[in-house]
């Protein structure tokens, strides 16, 4: 039975949060927890609704054995505040947007991804307008912090 649900949120849900979801699922699968911990991702905008992740995100993930082609972009929706226990924004703008939408009776907890995972008040920078090396950097940042996030979820 799924006991914890985590939602990763960025602006477009094609670059950062799909990578976060893919890496998280891959690691959760590897430790045999996929029937207990669920994950999804969403964008604060609906600009790319229905789209595959950015080809640069798909490519960097594939190099590490993570398949993002099963994912499609979707906008964040109000029900997510109740359907997920933890809602993690990639940067402070994402968190501010989520905080502005959050109803007072929401059951989901909203936080900045790096802060929740590692206690660091740092963004996962948007790589959309940069080169391919930005995607590699984002991958490594997410991959490193994910270990701490999973430790926090499984020991709480
Ligand atoms: P993401 O990156 O928020 O990491 O998915 C972006 C994707 C698309 C746009 C901006 C950022 N855009 O302007 O369309």
Coordinates of N, CA, C and O in Angstrom, one line a residue, residues 4 21 26 30 44 64 78-79 99-101 112 129 148:
X4 N 3.3 7.0 1.3 CA 3.7 8.4 1.2 C 3.8 8.8 -0.3 O 4.2 8.0 -1.1
X21 N 11.5 13.3 -10.7 CA 10.6 12.2 -10.6 C 11.2 10.9 -11.0 O 11.1 9.8 -10.4
X26 N 13.5 5.7 -9.8 CA 14.6 4.7 -10.0 C 15.2 4.2 -8.7 O 15.4 3.0 -8.5
X30 N 14.9 0.6 -6.8 CA 16.1 -0.2 -6.5 C 16.1 -0.7 -5.0 O 16.7 -1.7 -4.7
X44 N 4.0 24.5 -12.5 CA 3.1 25.6 -12.1 C 2.4 26.3 -13.3 O 1.4 27.0 -13.1
X64 N 22.2 7.6 -17.6 CA 22.3 7.0 -16.2 C 21.3 5.8 -16.0 O 21.0 5.4 -14.9
X78 N -5.2 22.0 -7.8 CA -5.5 22.2 -6.4 C -5.6 20.8 -5.6 O -5.2 20.7 -4.5
X79 N -6.1 19.8 -6.3 CA -6.3 18.5 -5.6 C -4.9 17.9 -5.2 O -4.8 17.1 -4.3
X99 N 2.8 28.3 -2.5 CA 2.3 28.9 -1.3 C 1.1 29.8 -1.5 O 0.1 29.8 -0.7
X100 N 1.1 30.5 -2.6 CA 0.0 31.4 -2.9 C -1.3 30.7 -3.3 O -2.4 31.2 -3.2
X101 N -1.2 29.4 -3.8 CA -2.4 28.6 -4.2 C -2.9 27.8 -3.0 O -4.0 27.2 -3.1
X112 N 10.9 23.7 -0.4 CA 12.0 23.8 -1.4 C 12.7 22.5 -1.4 O 13.2 22.0 -0.4
X129 N 17.0 27.4 -20.9 CA 17.6 28.3 -21.9 C 19.1 28.1 -22.0 O 19.8 28.9 -22.8
X148 N 19.5 11.9 0.3 CA 19.1 12.5 1.5 C 17.6 12.5 1.7 O 17.1 12.3 2.7

